Every structure is written in C-alpha cells, then in structure tokens.
Amino acid sequence: MEKIIEEKNQGTALTLEKDQKNTRNLYIESYGCQMNFSDSEIVASILAQEGFNTTNSLEEADLVLVNTCSIREKAEQTVRKRLEKFNAVKKTRPHIRVGVLGCMAERLKSKLLEEERIVDMVVGPDAYKDLPNLIREIDEGRNAVNVILSKDETYGDVAPVRLNSNGVTAFVSITRGCDNMCTFCVVPFTRGRERSRDPQSIVHEVNELWEKGYREVTLLGQNVDSYLWYGGGLKKDFDAASAIQKATAVNFSNLLALVAEAQPRMRIRFSTSNPQDMTLDVIETMARFKNICNYIHLPVQSGSDRILKAMNRLHTREEYFELINNIRKIIPDCAISQDIITGFPTETEEDHQDTLSLMEYVKYDFGFMFAYSERPGTLAARKLMDNIPEEAKKRRLSEVIDLQLKHSLQRTKEHLGKIEEVLIEGTSKKSELQWMGRNSQNTVVVFPKENYAVGEFVMVRIEDCTSATLMGKAVGYSENN
Ligand code: SAH
Ligand code: F3S
C-alpha cells in the first residue's frame, strides 16, 4: 500500500536543468521528511550561485551532499551505509568532497569529521547560507563545520530551485524548528526553536509558482498550526513583542486565507498539524475556501491518555475526539491521516488496545506507523527505559497497520461512483496509458490519459479502488481549469 510508510526511508537524488555557466557538479541526496526535500531545493539554489549544476550521476559529481534524517535509528543507519558508499567512490575519484546536511549533521556535529572521518563537511539545517564559505574551506583542503542554530533564519529570501519537479506540485516552507518537545522526538534538538516566515515572502513564492505553471502548494512546517508572524523572531518570544506587533500578528488561519485569496485557483495543502495547536478557525477557513484541500494530517501517536501524557502530547483522547467531531461537522468529506508510534516505553497491552479503539473511532483514510525508536538526548531516552521488547513493538505495529489497511479500504470505497476533481501530476507508475493525480482528499486517482494533460484539473468518475488508489474515467474538465 503506497501511502502507508513503515520505516520507509529511501534516498532520492535530486536534479534540475543545467546552467551552462556553471562548471562544477553537485550530487544531492535527500532522506526523511518533506522539509528536508524542500531544504535541498534551498541548498541547490544557494549553490547554483556558486557555480554548481545538479547531477543525478554520482560519476559526474564534484560535491556530494546528503541531507539526512535522525528521526529513527534506522534512518541514520541508512545514511551511514550511503556515506560508506561515497567514501568508496572517493578512492577512485579523490577530488570528490562529501558533506552531511540536515538533522544528523546537527545531532552528531563534528563527530562525523573527527571520530568517524567519513565526511569533509558538516552543515546544520540553519547554516545553509554559509555553504559558499564552507565550500571554500574544503576546496583549500580543510574540514568545515557549521551547526549553529538560528533565532530567525527562515530562508524566506532564498528562491528555491525546484528539484525533480513534476512542474505541478511544490512545497513552500512556512515555519522552521519546533517548540513542542514531544518526549520521543529529536526534531527540537536538530532543528532548533520555532520561528515563522514572513507571510509576504510566502505569498510571493506562491504567486511565482502559479506563474510558472504550478497548481498545488503544500505549506510545510513541523507544526503548521503554531505559525505566528509578528515581524520575525522566535515564537517563544512573542509575549515580549510590542502592542503593535501583537495587534498585527498573522496566525495560521490568517495565513491560509491570505494564500487562498492570493491564488484562488491554486490548490492549497498543509502539513503537519499538531492536534493541540489546531484551532476551530483553521477548520472554518478550510471550509470557507474551495481551493484549500479537504485533507488534514493529524498525528495522534497513541490512543492512551497515560501514554499521551508521557509523550508530552498536550491533549487527551477525548479532546482529540472533539477535534475530529468538529472537523467532520464543518468539513464532512475531509480526509484525515495519522502518525502512530507503537511500543513507547511503559506501553501496556491495554494502552495498545486504546490506540486500536481510537483508530476504530476515527477510521483514518491512511497513516504512517512506526515502532518506537529511542533517540539519544530526548527526554524519553533520559527518563524512561526503552522497556518494550522488540517483538512486542513489531507485533503491535503490524496490528495497527492491518487495522489501518482495513480502514483505508473502507474509506476508498466511499469514493466509488462519485465524480471528483483531480489535478493531474504525471504518468501512472503502473501504466504509460494512464494519468496519476490526486483528489482534494489527497488520495491517488489513476485514469486513462485521453487528451488530458499534466497540470490540468479534470473531473473523474471513480469506478474501482484498492486501499490506496482510486481508478476511474475522466468525464470532462473541472470549472477550476
Ligand atoms: N511534526 C512533525 C513530526 C515529525 S516526526 C512533522 O511535521 O511531520 C514524524 C513522525 O515520526 C512523528 O509524528 C512520529 O509518529 C514519528 N516519530 C518521531 N520520533 C519517533 C521515534 N523516536 N520513534 C518512532 N517514531 C517517531
Ligand atoms: Fe517532533 Fe512533536 Fe515537534 S513530534 S517535530 S516535537 S510536534
């Protein structure tokens, strides 16, 4: 099932067209979350100014950058294997330089250079503007490190180049960092404190994307509902802002409305929502604008109040149900997806049953499910024993996945017979003769190409489905086209 990702963490080499002026080749591989893929586009944009073209051939590379993920141990192991491979390539092509970006860079810092000696450069997620200097250092034969986290860096002034783009959908980052301190999560340590990007620069980027032919944007942040612009600076310093700054502050529902109004035909999505920060205004704004998609990724992690508390998720099971009820009342056809962790320290069979019963209540459209992986330095690692045996974690995980598969199939079946708007993203992976796109609810829809084209909004009659994909036939253009 395509949409259920269990410990799936493939690296992707990202490229774009060559600029003839540039003389060196950058091979950049990204792992982990959408934010990392979006950051790689910022990095490629900064390095294009420094004379680098992107390439997807390791053989052509002068500089290899790996944008890394630390969220689970397995993600780090995957990256380490890749670094070994790059080091092997270096033996035959000694001029190649290798750099680590992203969360592993921030977490392990100069350890990667000094103890492990597997890279030439280590650059944390807030230091990409320093890359030109750092590359000069490595060109002169020295190692280079910058892992300083920032109070205000949002890269709002860097126009990202679009790597491996389908020309139709794009990510736009709106916040960086996270202040939530979920006890299992390494992100607050690797990406620093939360800050929001200037709404004007967000709207400007969305306008430019529309001009270039893009038809869907996903506003990205670790916790988008916590977006708050009051002229720059950290979210946690908002209380000390001036009266004027407070009065003119822009929150997430204001931002959604700004973007939706600026480009009324652009589809708008966002990810990720933390239940404790999602307000009714956001749901009402979604309902008010036709171009904001009816889909919310709403990670719950566990259905047990005791475990939620131990995770420092600041809502109860009841409050989560209340939020789900409000979403269903205000946007009846809204799709909802989850993240769930099984085997968090001290999780009992009863807690696990609570997770399954919560899933039964919500009947998520799809989900991303993981076995707990202890991350060094997190509160859970410091205070709690990782005491659930691996077999129990895995067994609970497969029970959660099986139930999700059942619910996903129930949900996709609800689309049968309906005529739904689909934005065409490209050719279906399974057949050259079929288009692949998504409906508002973010479910993949495939249908015969006929004379339709990539980037068009098409009305499709849904005729068949699996638990992850809808199959249908186009019946004409959407009025949005
Ligand atoms: N707010 C973030 C969440 C980042 S992590 C976002 O924008 O996506 C994505 C998911 O990974 C989390 O929701 C959680 O379900 C899972 N996760 C995070 N830390 C984990 C850990 N230590 N072990 C297992 N899963 C974890
Ligand atoms: Fe991690 Fe919780 Fe933030 S999962 S990214 S600390 S909302």
XYZ file of C-alpha atoms and ligand atoms in Angstrom:
514
model
C 0.000 0.000 0.000
C 1.620 3.162 -1.245
C 0.584 5.586 1.418
C 1.418 3.556 4.459
C 5.043 4.156 5.120
C 6.570 1.939 7.722
C 10.227 2.744 8.217
C 10.468 3.603 4.557
C 13.379 5.872 4.046
C 14.788 5.870 0.577
C 17.274 8.422 -0.544
C 16.384 10.410 -3.595
C 18.891 12.105 -5.876
C 17.556 15.495 -6.844
C 18.350 17.360 -10.045
C 17.298 20.181 -12.312
C 18.293 21.529 -15.725
C 21.890 22.584 -16.249
C 23.024 26.185 -16.326
C 25.830 26.392 -18.941
C 27.761 28.982 -16.922
C 28.252 26.574 -14.050
C 31.341 24.419 -14.017
C 31.058 22.025 -11.091
C 28.542 19.279 -10.391
C 26.564 18.800 -7.211
C 25.008 15.434 -6.398
C 22.470 15.925 -3.603
C 20.546 13.098 -1.977
C 17.665 13.661 0.452
C 16.275 11.450 3.215
C 13.375 11.809 5.616
C 10.647 14.403 5.793
C 9.262 16.799 3.189
C 11.075 19.640 4.918
C 14.401 18.025 4.017
C 13.387 17.779 0.358
C 12.353 21.417 0.481
C 15.652 22.383 2.176
C 17.617 20.597 -0.553
C 15.964 22.959 -3.046
C 17.221 25.910 -0.997
C 20.711 24.396 -0.883
C 20.740 23.805 -4.665
C 19.619 27.402 -5.177
C 22.435 28.753 -2.967
C 24.996 26.554 -4.727
C 23.765 27.444 -8.227
C 25.069 30.947 -7.413
C 28.403 29.362 -6.552
C 28.891 27.641 -9.899
C 27.257 24.254 -9.246
C 24.876 22.364 -11.526
C 22.936 19.454 -10.035
C 23.515 15.978 -11.433
C 21.902 12.626 -10.743
C 25.027 10.744 -11.686
C 27.467 10.083 -8.895
C 30.162 9.536 -11.540
C 29.897 13.173 -12.623
C 29.844 14.645 -9.117
C 32.436 17.033 -7.693
C 30.489 17.632 -4.498
C 28.221 15.059 -2.831
C 25.749 16.324 -0.242
C 23.496 14.101 1.836
C 20.535 15.775 3.508
C 19.952 13.495 6.469
C 17.250 12.379 8.887
C 17.641 11.423 12.556
C 14.035 10.661 13.407
C 14.596 6.942 13.947
C 17.759 4.906 14.327
C 17.118 3.098 11.068
C 17.117 6.378 9.144
C 20.594 7.133 10.446
C 21.833 3.627 9.604
C 20.643 4.047 6.018
C 22.595 7.296 5.716
C 25.727 5.740 7.204
C 25.621 2.991 4.559
C 25.387 5.659 1.857
C 28.320 7.565 3.344
C 30.387 4.375 3.178
C 29.469 4.069 -0.491
C 30.506 7.700 -1.143
C 33.798 7.075 0.589
C 34.400 4.108 -1.676
C 33.776 6.372 -4.701
C 36.281 8.863 -3.270
C 39.004 6.209 -3.508
C 38.730 6.208 -7.289
C 37.905 9.907 -7.682
C 39.853 11.616 -4.893
C 38.806 15.176 -5.781
C 35.192 14.473 -4.705
C 34.135 16.172 -1.467
C 31.341 14.806 0.741
C 29.138 16.880 3.031
C 26.402 15.965 5.515
C 23.442 18.316 5.874
C 20.292 18.247 7.994
C 19.396 16.539 11.236
C 22.296 14.056 11.519
C 24.718 16.914 10.941
C 23.115 18.823 13.781
C 22.886 15.818 16.095
C 26.359 14.381 15.599
C 28.169 17.628 14.758
C 31.926 17.340 14.287
C 31.877 13.703 15.484
C 31.271 12.788 11.860
C 34.533 14.528 10.926
C 36.754 13.771 13.867
C 35.817 10.324 15.154
C 34.370 8.756 12.087
C 36.302 10.667 9.382
C 33.652 9.832 6.820
C 32.894 13.338 5.556
C 34.603 16.633 4.704
C 31.840 18.993 5.728
C 29.033 19.092 8.319
C 26.265 21.681 7.934
C 23.215 22.012 10.190
C 19.738 22.994 8.945
C 20.091 26.702 9.804
C 23.552 27.182 8.270
C 22.962 26.678 4.545
C 23.683 30.312 3.711
C 27.213 29.705 4.983
C 27.753 26.952 2.369
C 29.774 29.188 -0.002
C 32.311 29.862 2.794
C 32.330 26.268 3.929
C 32.965 25.035 0.395
C 35.899 27.435 0.099
C 37.316 25.832 3.237
C 37.067 22.314 1.863
C 38.414 23.450 -1.526
C 41.512 24.543 0.362
C 41.830 21.121 1.952
C 40.353 21.836 5.377
C 37.324 20.279 7.030
C 34.356 22.591 7.537
C 31.584 22.670 10.154
C 28.680 24.999 10.860
C 25.932 23.639 13.092
C 24.791 26.888 14.664
C 21.024 27.023 15.124
C 19.350 30.345 14.448
C 16.695 32.547 16.031
C 15.416 33.973 12.791
C 16.675 32.041 9.756
C 13.705 31.013 7.589
C 15.366 31.226 4.140
C 12.442 33.475 3.205
C 14.760 35.422 0.891
C 16.114 32.390 -0.989
C 14.073 31.437 -4.048
C 14.305 27.635 -4.039
C 15.069 25.917 -7.322
C 12.627 23.058 -7.909
C 14.427 19.715 -7.996
C 12.939 16.606 -9.672
C 9.792 18.628 -10.049
C 6.652 17.428 -11.804
C 6.028 21.130 -12.562
C 2.617 20.916 -10.870
C 3.030 20.479 -7.098
C 5.539 22.231 -4.832
C 6.422 22.587 -1.156
C 6.601 26.004 0.459
C 8.095 26.117 3.930
C 6.362 28.406 6.428
C 7.915 27.612 9.789
C 11.171 26.094 10.946
C 12.002 24.271 14.164
C 9.616 23.030 16.831
C 8.945 24.043 20.434
C 6.707 21.143 21.354
C 9.211 18.846 22.978
C 7.359 15.581 22.460
C 9.498 13.339 24.661
C 10.291 10.798 21.900
C 11.297 13.341 19.267
C 14.744 14.514 18.216
C 13.478 17.349 15.970
C 13.535 20.175 18.568
C 17.220 19.338 19.125
C 18.178 19.127 15.466
C 16.052 21.925 14.045
C 16.014 24.326 16.951
C 13.349 26.673 18.269
C 10.288 27.503 16.278
C 10.136 30.584 14.035
C 7.784 31.643 11.285
C 8.449 33.027 7.841
C 7.220 36.431 6.647
C 3.742 35.944 5.100
C 4.596 38.357 2.271
C 7.507 36.167 1.163
C 5.234 33.100 1.343
C 2.549 34.741 -0.810
C 5.237 35.967 -3.219
C 6.601 32.430 -3.612
C 3.107 31.023 -4.189
C 2.380 33.722 -6.797
C 5.608 32.906 -8.629
C 4.803 29.205 -8.551
C 1.403 29.892 -10.125
C 3.077 31.964 -12.881
C 5.423 29.054 -13.588
C 2.512 26.652 -14.038
C 2.338 25.072 -10.576
C -1.206 24.250 -9.481
C -0.778 22.943 -5.918
C 1.331 24.011 -2.949
C 1.862 22.290 0.382
C 2.665 24.709 3.197
C 5.272 22.972 5.328
C 6.246 23.115 8.959
C 6.840 20.712 11.838
C 3.724 22.163 13.406
C 1.962 24.489 10.950
C -0.942 25.406 13.261
C 1.543 27.085 15.519
C 2.562 29.538 12.738
C 2.803 33.077 14.099
C 4.373 36.039 12.326
C 4.843 39.204 14.348
C 7.733 40.737 12.448
C 10.310 37.963 12.924
C 11.943 36.201 15.869
C 11.168 33.119 17.862
C 7.617 32.059 18.644
C 8.516 31.757 22.324
C 9.443 35.484 22.426
C 6.003 36.600 21.221
C 4.902 37.618 24.734
C 7.613 40.271 24.768
C 6.525 41.726 21.390
C 5.178 45.299 21.179
C 1.451 46.078 21.255
C 1.555 46.919 17.527
C 3.337 43.665 16.694
C 0.726 41.758 18.667
C -2.173 43.567 17.040
C -0.885 42.929 13.513
C 0.332 39.376 14.063
C -0.612 36.758 11.448
C -1.616 33.299 12.694
C -2.023 30.113 10.661
C -5.665 30.598 9.777
C -4.899 34.198 8.660
C -2.015 32.866 6.557
C -4.184 30.193 4.936
C -6.744 32.840 3.983
C -4.024 35.156 2.605
C -2.597 32.431 0.381
C -6.016 31.125 -0.697
C -7.144 34.637 -1.657
C -3.898 35.498 -3.452
C -4.260 32.484 -5.779
C -7.886 31.356 -5.788
C -7.263 28.566 -8.312
C -4.135 27.181 -6.662
C -4.791 24.091 -4.569
C -3.509 24.533 -1.037
C -2.450 21.801 1.350
C -0.501 21.943 4.596
C 1.449 19.580 6.810
C 1.823 18.800 9.714
C -0.911 19.681 12.200
C -0.445 19.014 15.869
C -3.853 18.350 17.490
C -3.021 20.522 20.491
C -2.480 23.584 18.279
C -5.204 23.150 15.663
C -7.954 25.704 16.241
C -11.525 25.903 15.014
C -10.657 28.952 12.887
C -8.298 26.828 10.803
C -11.074 24.321 10.086
C -13.503 27.146 9.347
C -11.015 28.814 6.989
C -10.568 25.484 5.197
C -14.333 25.265 4.772
C -14.565 28.882 3.551
C -12.084 28.476 0.660
C -12.781 25.996 -2.089
C -9.111 25.853 -3.051
C -7.924 24.650 0.382
C -7.942 20.857 0.116
C -10.107 18.747 2.396
C -7.333 16.818 3.991
C -5.654 17.030 7.405
C -2.637 15.069 8.548
C -3.306 14.891 12.272
C -0.737 12.673 14.050
C -2.075 11.163 17.271
C 0.841 8.861 18.256
C -1.241 6.904 20.820
C -4.831 6.390 21.921
C -3.966 6.084 25.612
C -4.186 9.147 27.839
C -1.391 7.844 30.029
C 0.969 7.391 27.067
C -0.028 10.723 25.503
C 0.955 12.379 28.753
C 4.270 10.505 28.915
C 4.911 11.637 25.338
C 4.178 15.252 26.355
C 1.413 15.443 23.766
C -0.698 18.151 25.338
C -4.162 16.788 24.561
C -6.278 13.910 25.807
C -8.027 11.182 23.832
C -11.350 12.980 24.494
C -10.005 16.308 23.208
C -8.739 14.563 20.092
C -12.217 13.081 19.502
C -13.730 16.523 19.967
C -11.396 17.904 17.292
C -12.276 15.024 14.942
C -16.005 15.651 15.559
C -15.574 19.346 14.753
C -13.681 18.563 11.554
C -16.397 16.114 10.460
C -19.138 18.611 11.304
C -17.536 21.567 9.500
C -15.986 19.664 6.554
C -17.974 16.404 6.179
C -15.797 14.956 3.394
C -12.447 15.817 4.996
C -9.826 13.065 4.849
C -7.771 12.571 7.988
C -4.484 10.707 8.330
C -2.368 9.730 11.324
C 1.101 9.051 12.657
C 1.160 6.357 15.332
C 4.059 5.014 17.408
C 3.853 1.540 18.929
C 5.880 0.354 21.909
C 6.613 3.692 23.564
C 8.263 2.992 26.975
C 5.803 1.521 29.505
C 3.079 0.955 26.849
C 0.862 -1.901 28.097
C -1.418 -4.162 26.058
C -4.282 -2.075 27.414
C -2.688 1.164 26.121
C -2.209 -0.556 22.766
C -5.902 -1.557 22.747
C -6.722 2.123 23.393
C -4.799 3.015 20.220
C -6.733 0.411 18.217
C -10.068 1.636 19.584
C -9.161 5.252 18.810
C -8.424 4.164 15.244
C -11.817 2.420 15.113
C -13.481 5.665 16.145
C -11.685 7.881 13.604
C -11.322 5.384 10.730
C -8.386 7.258 9.214
C -8.015 7.475 5.463
C -4.382 6.479 5.758
C -1.416 6.643 8.069
C 2.281 6.494 8.816
C 3.106 3.984 11.541
C 6.331 3.329 13.394
C 7.814 1.187 16.145
C 9.326 3.364 18.875
C 12.999 4.045 18.354
C 14.880 5.601 21.249
C 16.746 8.763 20.254
C 19.736 9.840 22.336
C 19.268 13.102 24.213
C 15.461 13.144 24.107
C 13.535 13.350 27.369
C 12.201 9.805 26.885
C 15.746 8.472 26.442
C 16.924 10.270 29.562
C 13.975 9.464 31.828
C 12.394 6.216 30.621
C 13.699 2.722 29.962
C 13.102 1.550 26.398
C 11.381 -1.425 28.031
C 9.043 -2.846 25.396
C 10.623 -5.899 23.742
C 11.249 -5.528 20.023
C 8.832 -8.404 19.201
C 6.015 -6.698 21.102
C 6.681 -3.360 19.362
C 6.640 -5.109 15.981
C 3.543 -7.176 16.736
C 1.624 -4.125 17.901
C 2.848 -2.257 14.836
C 1.522 -4.941 12.498
C -1.836 -4.909 14.294
C -2.018 -1.148 13.824
C -1.030 -1.441 10.155
C -3.577 -4.225 9.497
C -6.359 -2.169 11.028
C -5.290 0.893 9.026
C -5.370 -1.155 5.803
C -8.919 -2.222 6.609
C -9.999 1.370 7.287
C -8.190 2.691 4.208
C -10.150 0.261 2.040
C -13.421 1.288 3.701
C -12.524 4.929 3.046
C -11.507 4.499 -0.594
C -14.738 2.538 -1.206
C -16.719 5.617 -0.107
C -15.471 7.357 -3.260
C -16.931 4.741 -5.643
C -19.482 6.197 -8.045
C -18.575 9.818 -7.200
C -17.269 12.381 -9.678
C -14.236 14.095 -8.167
C -11.826 16.833 -9.186
C -8.324 15.500 -9.845
C -5.171 17.513 -10.527
C -3.005 15.578 -12.993
C 0.574 15.205 -11.714
C 2.095 12.787 -14.230
C 2.014 9.348 -15.814
C 0.887 6.492 -13.567
C 3.742 4.322 -12.288
C 1.913 1.209 -13.439
C 0.829 2.211 -16.947
C 2.078 4.601 -19.622
C -1.510 4.939 -20.825
C -2.873 6.295 -17.549
C -2.544 9.608 -15.705
C -1.933 9.806 -11.984
C -3.275 12.670 -9.882
C -4.922 13.308 -6.518
C -8.361 14.312 -5.387
C -8.905 17.004 -2.758
C -8.610 14.343 -0.027
C -5.073 13.529 -1.224
C -5.971 10.041 -2.464
C -4.198 8.934 -5.641
C -6.503 8.612 -8.659
C -5.487 6.915 -11.931
C -7.437 7.110 -15.178
C -6.909 6.780 -18.975
C -4.977 9.710 -20.438
C -7.220 10.502 -23.442
C -6.416 14.099 -24.454
C -5.862 15.493 -20.977
C -2.510 16.931 -19.906
C -0.297 17.286 -16.849
C -1.325 20.264 -14.678
C -4.997 20.135 -15.714
C -7.911 19.851 -13.297
C -10.160 17.065 -14.524
C -13.456 15.613 -13.252
C -13.081 11.844 -12.844
C -15.806 9.277 -12.195
C -14.434 6.814 -9.605
C -15.142 3.246 -10.718
C -12.830 0.990 -8.716
C -10.346 1.111 -5.858
C -7.680 -0.586 -3.789
C -6.924 0.536 -0.232
C -4.523 3.176 -1.581
C -5.668 4.077 -5.102
C -8.848 5.095 -6.874
C -9.375 4.108 -10.514
C -11.748 5.936 -12.806
C -12.523 7.685 -16.072
C -12.406 11.390 -16.895
C -15.775 12.948 -17.732
C -14.526 16.458 -18.595
C -12.597 19.448 -17.305
C -13.212 20.940 -13.875
C -14.502 24.522 -13.766
C -11.213 25.309 -11.995
C -9.296 24.542 -15.181
N 5.622 17.442 13.377
C 6.415 16.609 12.576
C 6.568 15.264 13.119
C 7.934 14.870 12.817
S 8.311 13.293 13.025
C 6.056 16.612 11.118
O 5.939 17.644 10.547
O 5.926 15.575 10.468
C 7.124 12.374 12.078
C 6.617 11.219 12.857
O 7.657 10.330 13.176
C 6.015 11.593 14.198
O 4.709 12.067 14.089
C 6.100 10.278 14.942
O 4.964 9.473 14.694
C 7.313 9.604 14.311
N 8.437 9.619 15.250
C 9.095 10.692 15.740
N 10.039 10.301 16.617
C 9.988 8.949 16.683
C 10.700 7.964 17.425
N 11.653 8.304 18.289
N 10.375 6.671 17.226
C 9.400 6.314 16.361
N 8.686 7.203 15.641
C 8.976 8.512 15.802
Fe 8.569 16.292 16.997
Fe 6.425 16.713 18.437
Fe 7.611 18.729 17.188
S 6.727 15.028 17.005
S 8.551 17.799 15.412
S 8.445 17.560 18.860
S 5.387 18.348 17.342
